[in-house]
Coordinates of C-alpha atoms in Angstrom, one line a residue:
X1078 CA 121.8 96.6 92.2
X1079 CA 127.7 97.1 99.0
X1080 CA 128.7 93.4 102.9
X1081 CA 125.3 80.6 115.8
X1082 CA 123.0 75.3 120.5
X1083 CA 120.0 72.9 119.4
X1084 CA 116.3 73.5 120.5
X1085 CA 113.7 71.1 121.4
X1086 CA 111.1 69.9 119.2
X1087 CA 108.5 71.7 121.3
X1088 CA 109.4 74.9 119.7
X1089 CA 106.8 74.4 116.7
X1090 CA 105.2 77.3 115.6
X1091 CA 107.3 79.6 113.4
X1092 CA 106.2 82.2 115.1
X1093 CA 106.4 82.2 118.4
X1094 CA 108.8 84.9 120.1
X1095 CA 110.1 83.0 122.9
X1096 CA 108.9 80.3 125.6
X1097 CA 109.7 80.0 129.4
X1098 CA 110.3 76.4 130.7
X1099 CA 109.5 76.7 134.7
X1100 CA 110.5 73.7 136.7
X1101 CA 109.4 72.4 139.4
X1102 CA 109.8 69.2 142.1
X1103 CA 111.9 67.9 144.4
X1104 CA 111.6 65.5 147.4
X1105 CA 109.7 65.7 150.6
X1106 CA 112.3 66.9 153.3
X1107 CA 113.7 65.2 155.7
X1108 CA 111.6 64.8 159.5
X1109 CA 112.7 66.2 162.3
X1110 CA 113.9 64.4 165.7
X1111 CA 111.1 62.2 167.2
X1112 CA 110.9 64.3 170.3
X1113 CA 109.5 66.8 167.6
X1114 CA 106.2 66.6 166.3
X1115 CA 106.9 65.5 162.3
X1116 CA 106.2 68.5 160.2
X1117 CA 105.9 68.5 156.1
X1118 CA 106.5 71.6 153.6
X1119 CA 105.3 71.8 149.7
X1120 CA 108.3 71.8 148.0
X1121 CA 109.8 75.3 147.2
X1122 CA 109.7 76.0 143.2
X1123 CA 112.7 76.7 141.6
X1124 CA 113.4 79.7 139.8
X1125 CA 111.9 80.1 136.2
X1126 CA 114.7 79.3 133.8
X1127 CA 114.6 81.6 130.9
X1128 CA 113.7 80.1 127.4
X1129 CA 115.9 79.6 124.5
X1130 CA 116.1 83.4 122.9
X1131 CA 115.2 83.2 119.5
X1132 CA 114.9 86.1 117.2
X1133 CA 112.1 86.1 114.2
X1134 CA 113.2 88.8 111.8
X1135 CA 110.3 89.4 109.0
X1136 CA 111.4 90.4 105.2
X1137 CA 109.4 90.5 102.0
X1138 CA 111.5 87.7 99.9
X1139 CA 113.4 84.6 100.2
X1140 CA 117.0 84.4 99.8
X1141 CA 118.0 83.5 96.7
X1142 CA 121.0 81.2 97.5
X1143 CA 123.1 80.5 100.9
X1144 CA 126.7 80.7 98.7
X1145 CA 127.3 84.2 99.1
X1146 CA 129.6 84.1 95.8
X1147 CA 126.8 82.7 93.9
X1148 CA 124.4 85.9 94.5
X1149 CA 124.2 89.6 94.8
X1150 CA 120.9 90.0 96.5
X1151 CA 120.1 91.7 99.7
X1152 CA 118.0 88.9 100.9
X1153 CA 120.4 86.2 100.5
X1154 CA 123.1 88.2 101.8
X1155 CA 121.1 89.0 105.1
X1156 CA 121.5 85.1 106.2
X1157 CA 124.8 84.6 104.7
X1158 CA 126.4 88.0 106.9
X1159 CA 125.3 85.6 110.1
X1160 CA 126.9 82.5 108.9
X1161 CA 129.9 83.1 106.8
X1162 CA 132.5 85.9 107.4
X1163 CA 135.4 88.1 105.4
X1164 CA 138.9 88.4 105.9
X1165 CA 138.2 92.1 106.3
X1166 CA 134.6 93.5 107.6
X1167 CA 133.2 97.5 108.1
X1168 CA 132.4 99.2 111.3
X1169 CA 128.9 98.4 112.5
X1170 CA 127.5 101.7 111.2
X1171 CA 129.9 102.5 108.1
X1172 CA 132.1 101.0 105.6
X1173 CA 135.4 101.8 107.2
X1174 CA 137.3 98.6 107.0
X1175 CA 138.2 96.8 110.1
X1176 CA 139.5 93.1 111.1
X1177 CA 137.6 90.7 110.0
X1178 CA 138.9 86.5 110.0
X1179 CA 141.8 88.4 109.4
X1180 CA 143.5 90.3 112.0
X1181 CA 145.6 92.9 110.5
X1182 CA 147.4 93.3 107.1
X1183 CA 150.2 95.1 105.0
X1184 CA 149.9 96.4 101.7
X1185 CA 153.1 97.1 99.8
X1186 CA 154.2 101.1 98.5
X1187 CA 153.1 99.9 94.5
X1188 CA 150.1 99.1 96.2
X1189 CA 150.4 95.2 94.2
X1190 CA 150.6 93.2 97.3
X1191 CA 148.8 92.4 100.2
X1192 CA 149.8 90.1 102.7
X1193 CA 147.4 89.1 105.9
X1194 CA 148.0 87.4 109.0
X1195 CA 145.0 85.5 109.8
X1196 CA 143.1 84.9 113.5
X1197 CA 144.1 81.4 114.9
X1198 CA 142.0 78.5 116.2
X1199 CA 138.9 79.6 114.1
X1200 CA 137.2 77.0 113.2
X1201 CA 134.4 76.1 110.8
X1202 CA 131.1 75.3 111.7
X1203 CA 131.9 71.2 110.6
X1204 CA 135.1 70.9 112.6
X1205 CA 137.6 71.7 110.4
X1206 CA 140.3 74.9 110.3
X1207 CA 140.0 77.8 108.9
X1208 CA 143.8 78.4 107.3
X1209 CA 145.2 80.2 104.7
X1210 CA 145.0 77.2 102.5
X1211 CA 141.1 77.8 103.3
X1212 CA 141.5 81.2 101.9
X1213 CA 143.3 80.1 98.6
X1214 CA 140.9 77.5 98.5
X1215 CA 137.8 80.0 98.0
X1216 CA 139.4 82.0 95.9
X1217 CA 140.6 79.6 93.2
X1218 CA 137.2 78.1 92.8
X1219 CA 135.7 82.0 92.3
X1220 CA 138.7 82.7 89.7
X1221 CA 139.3 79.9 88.1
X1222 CA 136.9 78.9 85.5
X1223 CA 138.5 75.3 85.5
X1224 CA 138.2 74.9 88.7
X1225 CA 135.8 71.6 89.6
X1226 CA 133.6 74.2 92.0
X1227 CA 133.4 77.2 90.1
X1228 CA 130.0 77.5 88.7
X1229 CA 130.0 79.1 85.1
X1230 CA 128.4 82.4 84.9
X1231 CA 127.4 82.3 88.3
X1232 CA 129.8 84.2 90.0
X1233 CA 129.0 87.2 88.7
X1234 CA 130.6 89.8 91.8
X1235 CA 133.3 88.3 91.6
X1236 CA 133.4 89.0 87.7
X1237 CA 132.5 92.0 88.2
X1238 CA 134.7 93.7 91.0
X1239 CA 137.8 92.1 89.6
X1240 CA 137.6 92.1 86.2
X1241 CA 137.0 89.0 85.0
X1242 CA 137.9 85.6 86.0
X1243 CA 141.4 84.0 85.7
X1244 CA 142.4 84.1 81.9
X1245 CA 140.5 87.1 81.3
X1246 CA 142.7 90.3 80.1
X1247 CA 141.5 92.2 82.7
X1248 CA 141.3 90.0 85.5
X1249 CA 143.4 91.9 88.4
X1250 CA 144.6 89.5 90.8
X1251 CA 147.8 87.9 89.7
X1252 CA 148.1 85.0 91.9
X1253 CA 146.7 84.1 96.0
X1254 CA 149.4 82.2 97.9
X1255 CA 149.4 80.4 101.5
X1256 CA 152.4 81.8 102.8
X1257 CA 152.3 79.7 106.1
X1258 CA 149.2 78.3 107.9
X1259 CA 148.1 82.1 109.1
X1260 CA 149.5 84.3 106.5
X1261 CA 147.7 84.5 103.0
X1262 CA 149.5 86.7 100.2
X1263 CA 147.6 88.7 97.2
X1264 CA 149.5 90.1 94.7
X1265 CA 147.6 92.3 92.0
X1266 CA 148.5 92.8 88.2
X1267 CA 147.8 96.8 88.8
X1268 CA 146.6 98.5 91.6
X1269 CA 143.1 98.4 93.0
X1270 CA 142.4 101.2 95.3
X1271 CA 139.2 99.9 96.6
X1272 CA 140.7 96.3 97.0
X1273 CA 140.2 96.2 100.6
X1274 CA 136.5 97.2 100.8
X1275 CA 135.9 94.8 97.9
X1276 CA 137.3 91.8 100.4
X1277 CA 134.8 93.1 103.3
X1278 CA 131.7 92.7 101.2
X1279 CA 128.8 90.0 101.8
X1280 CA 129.8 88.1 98.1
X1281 CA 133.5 87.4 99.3
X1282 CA 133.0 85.4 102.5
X1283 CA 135.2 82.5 103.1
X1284 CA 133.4 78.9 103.3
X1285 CA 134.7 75.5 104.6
X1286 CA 136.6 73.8 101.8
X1287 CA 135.2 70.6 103.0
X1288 CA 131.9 71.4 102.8
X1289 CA 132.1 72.9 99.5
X1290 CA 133.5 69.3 98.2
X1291 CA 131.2 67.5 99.7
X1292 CA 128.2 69.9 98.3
X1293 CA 129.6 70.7 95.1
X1294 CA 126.7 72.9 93.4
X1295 CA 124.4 72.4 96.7
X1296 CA 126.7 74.3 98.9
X1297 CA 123.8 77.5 98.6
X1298 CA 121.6 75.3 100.3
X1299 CA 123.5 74.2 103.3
X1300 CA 126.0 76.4 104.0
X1301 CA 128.9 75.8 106.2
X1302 CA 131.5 79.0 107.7
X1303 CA 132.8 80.8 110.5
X1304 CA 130.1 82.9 111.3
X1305 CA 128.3 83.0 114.6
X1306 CA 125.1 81.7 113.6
X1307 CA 125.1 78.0 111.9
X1308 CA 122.7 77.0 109.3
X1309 CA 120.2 74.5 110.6
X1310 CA 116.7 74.5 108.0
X1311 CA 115.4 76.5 105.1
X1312 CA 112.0 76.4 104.0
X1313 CA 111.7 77.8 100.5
X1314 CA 109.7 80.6 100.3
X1315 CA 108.9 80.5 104.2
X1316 CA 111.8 80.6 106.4
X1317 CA 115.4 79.9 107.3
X1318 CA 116.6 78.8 110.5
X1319 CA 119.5 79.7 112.0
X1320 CA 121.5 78.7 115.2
X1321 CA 124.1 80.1 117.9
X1322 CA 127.5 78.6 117.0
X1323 CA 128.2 77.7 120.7
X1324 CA 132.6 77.4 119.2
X1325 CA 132.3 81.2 117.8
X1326 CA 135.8 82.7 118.2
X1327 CA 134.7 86.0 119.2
X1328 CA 134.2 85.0 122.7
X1329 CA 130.6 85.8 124.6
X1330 CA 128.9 86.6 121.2
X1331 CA 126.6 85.5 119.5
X1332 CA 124.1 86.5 122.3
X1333 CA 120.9 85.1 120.8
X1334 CA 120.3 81.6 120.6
X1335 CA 118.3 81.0 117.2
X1336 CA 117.7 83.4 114.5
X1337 CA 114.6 82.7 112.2
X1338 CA 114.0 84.7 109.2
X1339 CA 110.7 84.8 108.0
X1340 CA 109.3 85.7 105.0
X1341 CA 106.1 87.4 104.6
X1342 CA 105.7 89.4 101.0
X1343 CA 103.1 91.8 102.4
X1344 CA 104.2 94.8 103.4
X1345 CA 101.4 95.6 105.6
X1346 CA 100.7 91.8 106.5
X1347 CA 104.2 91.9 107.7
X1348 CA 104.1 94.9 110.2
X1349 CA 100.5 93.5 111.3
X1350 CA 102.6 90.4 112.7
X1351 CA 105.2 92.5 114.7
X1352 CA 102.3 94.4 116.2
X1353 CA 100.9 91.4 117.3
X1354 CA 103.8 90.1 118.4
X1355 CA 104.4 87.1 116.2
X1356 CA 107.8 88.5 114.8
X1357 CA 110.5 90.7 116.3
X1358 CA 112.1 92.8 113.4
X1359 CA 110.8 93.5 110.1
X1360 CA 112.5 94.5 107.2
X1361 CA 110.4 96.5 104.1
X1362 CA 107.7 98.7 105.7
X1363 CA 104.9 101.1 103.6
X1364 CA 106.5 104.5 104.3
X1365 CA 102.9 105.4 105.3
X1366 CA 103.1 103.5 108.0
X1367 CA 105.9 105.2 109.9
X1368 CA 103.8 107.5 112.0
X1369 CA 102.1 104.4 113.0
X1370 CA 105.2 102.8 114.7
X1371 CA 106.6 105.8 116.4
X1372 CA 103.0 106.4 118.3
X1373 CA 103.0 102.5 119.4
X1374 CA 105.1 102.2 122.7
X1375 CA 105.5 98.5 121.8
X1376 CA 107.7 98.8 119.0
X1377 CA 110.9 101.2 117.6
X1378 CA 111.5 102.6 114.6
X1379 CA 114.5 102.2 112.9
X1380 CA 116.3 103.4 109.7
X1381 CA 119.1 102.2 107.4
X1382 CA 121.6 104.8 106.6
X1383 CA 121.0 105.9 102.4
X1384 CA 123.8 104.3 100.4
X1385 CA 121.3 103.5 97.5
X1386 CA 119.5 104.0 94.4
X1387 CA 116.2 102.9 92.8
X1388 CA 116.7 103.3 89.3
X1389 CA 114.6 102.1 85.9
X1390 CA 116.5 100.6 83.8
X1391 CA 116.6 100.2 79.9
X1392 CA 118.3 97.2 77.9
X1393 CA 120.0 100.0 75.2
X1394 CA 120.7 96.4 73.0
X1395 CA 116.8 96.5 72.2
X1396 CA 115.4 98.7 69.7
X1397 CA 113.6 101.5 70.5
X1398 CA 115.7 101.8 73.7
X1399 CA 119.2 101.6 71.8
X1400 CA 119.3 105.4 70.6
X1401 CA 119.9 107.7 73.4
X1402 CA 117.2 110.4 72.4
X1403 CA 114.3 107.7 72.7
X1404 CA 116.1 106.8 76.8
X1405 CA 116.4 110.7 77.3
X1406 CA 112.5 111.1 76.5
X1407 CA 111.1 108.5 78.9
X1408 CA 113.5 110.2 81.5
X1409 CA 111.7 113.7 80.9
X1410 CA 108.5 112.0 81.3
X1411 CA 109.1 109.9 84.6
X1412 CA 107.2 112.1 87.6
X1413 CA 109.9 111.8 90.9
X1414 CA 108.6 113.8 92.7
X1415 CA 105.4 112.8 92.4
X1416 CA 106.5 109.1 93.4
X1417 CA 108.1 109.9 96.4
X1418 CA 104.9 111.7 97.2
X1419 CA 103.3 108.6 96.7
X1420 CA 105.2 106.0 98.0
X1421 CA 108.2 107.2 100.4
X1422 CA 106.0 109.6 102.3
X1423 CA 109.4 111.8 102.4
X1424 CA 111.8 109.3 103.4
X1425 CA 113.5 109.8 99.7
X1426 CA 115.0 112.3 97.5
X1427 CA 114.7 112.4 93.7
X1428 CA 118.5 111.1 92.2
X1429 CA 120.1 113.0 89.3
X1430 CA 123.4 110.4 89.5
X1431 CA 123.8 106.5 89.9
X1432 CA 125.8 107.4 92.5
X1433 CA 123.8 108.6 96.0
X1434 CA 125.0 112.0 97.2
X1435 CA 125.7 110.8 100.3
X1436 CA 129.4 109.1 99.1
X1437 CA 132.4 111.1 98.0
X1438 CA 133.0 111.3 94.8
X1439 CA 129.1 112.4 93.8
X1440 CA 129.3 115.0 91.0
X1441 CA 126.7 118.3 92.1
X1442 CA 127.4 120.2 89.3
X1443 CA 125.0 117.8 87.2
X1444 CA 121.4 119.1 87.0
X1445 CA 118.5 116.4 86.5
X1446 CA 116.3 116.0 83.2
X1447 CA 113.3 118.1 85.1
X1448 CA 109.5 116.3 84.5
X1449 CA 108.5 117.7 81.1
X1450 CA 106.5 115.9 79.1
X1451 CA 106.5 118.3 76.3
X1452 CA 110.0 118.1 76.0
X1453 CA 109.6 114.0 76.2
X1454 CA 107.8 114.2 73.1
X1455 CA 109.7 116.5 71.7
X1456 CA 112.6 114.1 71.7
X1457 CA 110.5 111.1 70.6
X1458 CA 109.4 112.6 67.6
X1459 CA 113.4 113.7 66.8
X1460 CA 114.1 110.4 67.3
X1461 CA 111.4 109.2 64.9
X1462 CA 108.8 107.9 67.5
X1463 CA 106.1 110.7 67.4
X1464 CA 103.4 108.2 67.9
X1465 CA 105.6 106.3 71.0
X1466 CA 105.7 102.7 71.1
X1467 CA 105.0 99.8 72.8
X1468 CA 107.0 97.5 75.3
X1469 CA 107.4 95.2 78.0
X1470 CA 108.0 96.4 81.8
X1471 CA 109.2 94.1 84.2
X1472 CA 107.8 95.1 87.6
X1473 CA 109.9 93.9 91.1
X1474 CA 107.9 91.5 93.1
X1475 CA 109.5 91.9 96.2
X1476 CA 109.8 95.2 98.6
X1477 CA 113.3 96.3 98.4
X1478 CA 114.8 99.4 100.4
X1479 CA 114.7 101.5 97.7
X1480 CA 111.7 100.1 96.0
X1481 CA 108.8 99.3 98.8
X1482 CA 106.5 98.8 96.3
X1483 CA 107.6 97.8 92.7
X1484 CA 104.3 96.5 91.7
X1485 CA 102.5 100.2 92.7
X1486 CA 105.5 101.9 91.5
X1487 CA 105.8 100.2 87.8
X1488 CA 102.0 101.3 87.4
X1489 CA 102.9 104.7 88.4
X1490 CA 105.8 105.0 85.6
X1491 CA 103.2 103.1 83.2
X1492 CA 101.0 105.9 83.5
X1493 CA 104.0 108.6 83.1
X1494 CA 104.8 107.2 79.7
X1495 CA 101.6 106.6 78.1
X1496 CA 100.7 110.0 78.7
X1497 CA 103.7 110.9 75.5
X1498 CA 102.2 107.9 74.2
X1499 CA 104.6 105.1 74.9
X1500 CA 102.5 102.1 76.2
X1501 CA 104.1 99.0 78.5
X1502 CA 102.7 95.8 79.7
X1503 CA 103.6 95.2 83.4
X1504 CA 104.8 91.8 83.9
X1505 CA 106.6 90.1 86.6
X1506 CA 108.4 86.9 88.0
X1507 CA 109.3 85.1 91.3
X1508 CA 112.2 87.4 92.7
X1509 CA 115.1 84.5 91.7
X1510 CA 114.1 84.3 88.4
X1511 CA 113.5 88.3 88.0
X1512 CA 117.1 88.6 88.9
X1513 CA 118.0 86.2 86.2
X1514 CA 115.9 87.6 83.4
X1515 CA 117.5 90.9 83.9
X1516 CA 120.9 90.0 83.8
X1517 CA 120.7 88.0 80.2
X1518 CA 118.9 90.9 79.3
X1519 CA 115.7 89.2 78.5
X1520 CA 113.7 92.6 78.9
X1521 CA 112.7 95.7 77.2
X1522 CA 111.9 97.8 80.7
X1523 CA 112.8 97.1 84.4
X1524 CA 112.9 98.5 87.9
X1525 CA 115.7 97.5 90.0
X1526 CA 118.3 98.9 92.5
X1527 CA 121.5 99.1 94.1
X1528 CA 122.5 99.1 97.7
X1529 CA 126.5 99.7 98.4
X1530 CA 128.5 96.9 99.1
X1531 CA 131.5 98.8 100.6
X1532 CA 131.3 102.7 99.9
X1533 CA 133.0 103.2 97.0
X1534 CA 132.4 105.0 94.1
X1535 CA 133.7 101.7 92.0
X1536 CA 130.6 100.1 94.0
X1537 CA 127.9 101.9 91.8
X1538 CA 129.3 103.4 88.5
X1539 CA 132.2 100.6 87.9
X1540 CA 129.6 97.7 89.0
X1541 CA 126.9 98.5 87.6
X1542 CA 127.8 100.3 84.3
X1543 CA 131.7 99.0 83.2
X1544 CA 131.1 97.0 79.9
X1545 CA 132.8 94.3 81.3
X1546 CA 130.4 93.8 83.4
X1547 CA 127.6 92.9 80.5
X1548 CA 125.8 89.7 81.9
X1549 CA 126.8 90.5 85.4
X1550 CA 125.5 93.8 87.3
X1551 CA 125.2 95.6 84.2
X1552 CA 121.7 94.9 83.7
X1553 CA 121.3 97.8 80.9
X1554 CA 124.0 96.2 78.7
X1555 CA 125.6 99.6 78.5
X1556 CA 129.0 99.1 76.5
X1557 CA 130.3 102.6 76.3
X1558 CA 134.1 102.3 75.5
X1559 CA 134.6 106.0 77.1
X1560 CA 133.2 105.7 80.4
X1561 CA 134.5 101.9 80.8
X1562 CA 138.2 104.0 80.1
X1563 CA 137.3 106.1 82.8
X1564 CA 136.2 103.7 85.3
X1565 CA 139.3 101.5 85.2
X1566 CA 141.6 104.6 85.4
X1567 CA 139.7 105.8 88.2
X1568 CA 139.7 102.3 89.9
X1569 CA 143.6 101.8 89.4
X1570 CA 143.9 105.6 90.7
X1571 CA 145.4 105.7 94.2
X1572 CA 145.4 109.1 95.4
X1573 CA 141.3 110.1 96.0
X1574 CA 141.2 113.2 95.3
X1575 CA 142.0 112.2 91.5
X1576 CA 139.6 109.4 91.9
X1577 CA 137.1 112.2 92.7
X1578 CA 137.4 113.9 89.6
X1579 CA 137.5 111.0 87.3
X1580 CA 134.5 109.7 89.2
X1581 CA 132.9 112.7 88.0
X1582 CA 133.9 112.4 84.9
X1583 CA 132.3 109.2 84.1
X1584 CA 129.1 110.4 85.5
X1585 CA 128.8 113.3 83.1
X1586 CA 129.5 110.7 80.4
X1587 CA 126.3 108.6 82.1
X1588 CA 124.1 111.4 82.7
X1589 CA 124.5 112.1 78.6
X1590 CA 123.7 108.6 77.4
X1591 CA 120.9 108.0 80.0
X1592 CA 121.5 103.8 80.1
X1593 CA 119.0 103.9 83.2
X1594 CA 116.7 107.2 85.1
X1595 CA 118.6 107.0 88.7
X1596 CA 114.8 107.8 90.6
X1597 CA 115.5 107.8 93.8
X1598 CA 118.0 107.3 97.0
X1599 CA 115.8 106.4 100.0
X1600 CA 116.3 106.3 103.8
X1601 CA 114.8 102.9 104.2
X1602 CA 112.6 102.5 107.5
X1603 CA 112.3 99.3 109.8
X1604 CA 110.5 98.4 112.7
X1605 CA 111.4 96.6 115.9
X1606 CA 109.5 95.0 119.2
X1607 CA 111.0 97.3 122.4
X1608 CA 112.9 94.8 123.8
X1609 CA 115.3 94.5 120.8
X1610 CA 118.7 95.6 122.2
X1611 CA 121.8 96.3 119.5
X1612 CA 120.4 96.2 116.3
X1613 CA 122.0 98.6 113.8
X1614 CA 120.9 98.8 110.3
X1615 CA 123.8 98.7 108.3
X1616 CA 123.7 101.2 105.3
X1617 CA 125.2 98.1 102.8
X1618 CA 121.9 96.9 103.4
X1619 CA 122.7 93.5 105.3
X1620 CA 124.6 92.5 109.0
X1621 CA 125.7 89.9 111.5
X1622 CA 123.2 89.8 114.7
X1623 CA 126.1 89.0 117.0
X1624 CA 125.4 91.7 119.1
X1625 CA 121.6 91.3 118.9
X1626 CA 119.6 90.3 122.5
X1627 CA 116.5 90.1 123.4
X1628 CA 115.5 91.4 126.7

């Protein structure tokens, strides 16, 4: 807790690979002169025509919703990269920004405006043309709270990488305004310096005002974009369906014909089916398993580039987790070491910081709270808990990058704290409504995570800890009125090597207060049949399959 032609009805199992339709026929041929004895052939066979090439990628959870606007989970944002797009998008293997529905912009010296010449004759997956009207149209139903489509408290990124909704003292965008048909104009109260890689990210994708009438709140469960895949089925808790758009404006892409994502929760269950053959990709694999994929010459191993953290993660509103000492203690006695032993097999490294190591701005001078117990009771008993407590830990239910196993992993970190005598109960709920419990702060205890969106700084300590954010991506309710300060200034800051230092600045500020334990930043592995050609594992955790083929 940063970013596609019909098939028969023979195609019934959900997970077949692929199917080869061989034809065959033809008519006797003609007979020769009569002065020629009459001679007969069998018909030649024609050449096997190659089935429909359909792609069955495996993941641990079901997407959430299909409105990208309306979510900030990985899982829903893995269908909704293939079907609806951004004015700007990131290079396939990093977050610099390049042309997205839009094909080039201008940014004015105060850094306030941005205008952008959109791509002509795309068009949306029902027909109609994506515009700069379309634009304004998406963004005035995120902004505006009176809007008929906005959805109240449901859009949540939007709230959160903006600052606020329209109204709001700290909303940033002034106004959106259709210029002409290809030319949309933003213009910014103050400047943003991440503003750009906010547009390319997964939640901002632009959908077809027509569908979005006609849907209303439904939209998330028939979406309708620009994308190169179209929505075709989605069967909760089993699988989505997805199709090539055959009217795809990037020309000769997508080059698969249907894209099926398929969701099994177990990790092991779900690697058993690629190595039968049953599925082609799988996201969420046991670390331990690994060694396993690289000595089997059927299949690849992949990785995702590390632009995360797994963290645990206290709600400071709740008393005994309010006062600092008491969130300081339990991060003494949390063993990381001990679970990346355990449950990365090495493909992990403790974090000290929200922020992974890996993006500028990380501060190194900051050494972690080591594993001492004696110290974590020490703390408890200045805080006037020498006997611990009791409370409720909400364990994930769902393999995430930088969780594989939440259920395993909560019960290691239960048995961390009762040994300084703090005792939890280990509950969990369906992945949707996890997600909602933890941002209305219905918990004591919780393991979650963040993947980057778009590889700035903003992305993880602004997100995730600005005050603003409370009931959004601040899931620890943390309402510090210094590090907010710094946050915004470092936000608004255009030069970066001043963003740099203020960036470090608010994590000093963190690191004291200890709103969450940052546990670790993992290099998440997945697995692939051979014959998987172009897939690259974006490190913002989610990508289009455009360039995906089977062969």
């Amino acid at each position: 807790m940063k970013k596609k032609q019909v098939l028969g009805t023979a195609l019934t199992s959900a997970v077949a690979v692929s199917m080869v339709l061989t034809g065959c026929g033809g008519s006797q041929p003609a007979q020769k002169p009569a002065e020629t004895p009459a001679q007969t052939t069998q018909p030649a066979a024609e050449p096997a025509k190659a089935g429909p090439k359909k792609l069955i990628y495996a993941r641990g959870g079901d997407s959430v919703s299909l409105d990208p606007i309306a979510v900030t989970d990985g899982e829903s944002f893995r269908v909704t990269d293939n079907v609806l797009e951004t004015l700007v998008k990131y290079k396939e293997n990093n977050t610099e920004v390049v042309p997205g529905l839009a094909e080039s912009w201008e940014i004015a010296p105060d850094g306030k405006t941005y205008t952008f010449k959109l791509r002509q004759g795309v068009k949306f997956h029902d027909g109609t043309d994506f515009d700069a009207e379309a634009v304004v149209f998406n963004f005035e139903r995120w902004m505006d709270p009176n809007n008929p489509l906005h959805q109240k408290g449901k859009f949540e990124y939007y709230n959160d990488m903006f600052g606020g909704l329209k109204g709001d003292e700290g909303h940033v965008i002034d106004s959106v305004k259709a210029v002409d048909k290809q030319t949309v104009e933003f213009k910014l109260k103050r400047p943003v310096s991440p503003f750009l890689n906010n547009l390319g990210m997964s939640t901002f994708a632009i959908a077809s005002p027509t569908a979005l009438k006609e849907s209303k709140d439904k939209f998330g469960e028939k979406p309708v974009g620009t994308g190169p895949f179209k929505f075709i089925e989605w069967k909760r808790e089993d699988s989505i369906t997805l199709e090539k758009n055959p009217d795809y404006w990037n020309k000769g892409l997508p080059k698969l014909d249907q894209v099926v994502f398929k969701v099994i929760p177990d990790n092991s269950a779900r690697l058993t089916a690629l190595i039968n053959g049953e599925v082609d990709v799988l996201e969420g694999m046991n670390p331990d398993d690994v060694q396993s994929v690289k000595e089997n010459a059927e299949l690849q191993l992949l990785t995702r580039p590390s632009m995360n953290v797994g963290y645990l993660g206290f709600n400071v509103e709740k008393k005994p987790l309010n006062d600092p000492k008491v969130r300081q203690a339990l991060s003494h006695a949390i063993n990381k070491a001990g679970i990346i032993e355990a449950f990365f097999a090495g493909m992990a490294q403790p974090a000290t910081n929200l922020l992974p190591p890996s993006l500028w701005g990380y501060n190194d001078s900051i050494q972690d709270r080591e594993y001492n117990l004696d110290k974590a009771k020490q703390l408890l008993a200045e805080a006037g808990y020498p006997n611990g407590f009791k409370l409720e830990f909400l364990a994930m239910p769902v393999a995430r990058p930088y969780m594989p196993n939440g259920q395993k992993i909560a019960e290691a970190i239960q048995q961390d704290l009762k040994k300084i005598g703090v005792e939890t109960k280990i509950v969990s709920y369906e992945w949707a409504t996890y997600l909602e419990k933890t941002k209305n702060g219905e918990m004591e205890l919780f393991l979650l995570g963040w993947t980057g969106d778009n590889g700035d700084p903003d992305n993880f300590l602004g997100t995730l800890l600005n005050k603003n954010n409370i009931g959004g991506n601040n899931r620890s309710r943390y309402a510090s009125e210094e590090a907010s300060k710094v946050l915004i200034a470092a936000q608004s800051e255009p030069d970066q090597a001043k963003r740099t230092e203020l960036y470090k600045q608010a994590q000093e500020i963190i690191f004291k207060d200890a709103p969450l334990v940052p546990m670790i930043h993992s290099t998440p592995p997945l697995a692939a049949k051979k014959n998987v050609v172009g897939y690259v594992p974006h490190p913002t955790g989610s990508e289009s399959l455009e360039n995906v083929e089977l062969q």
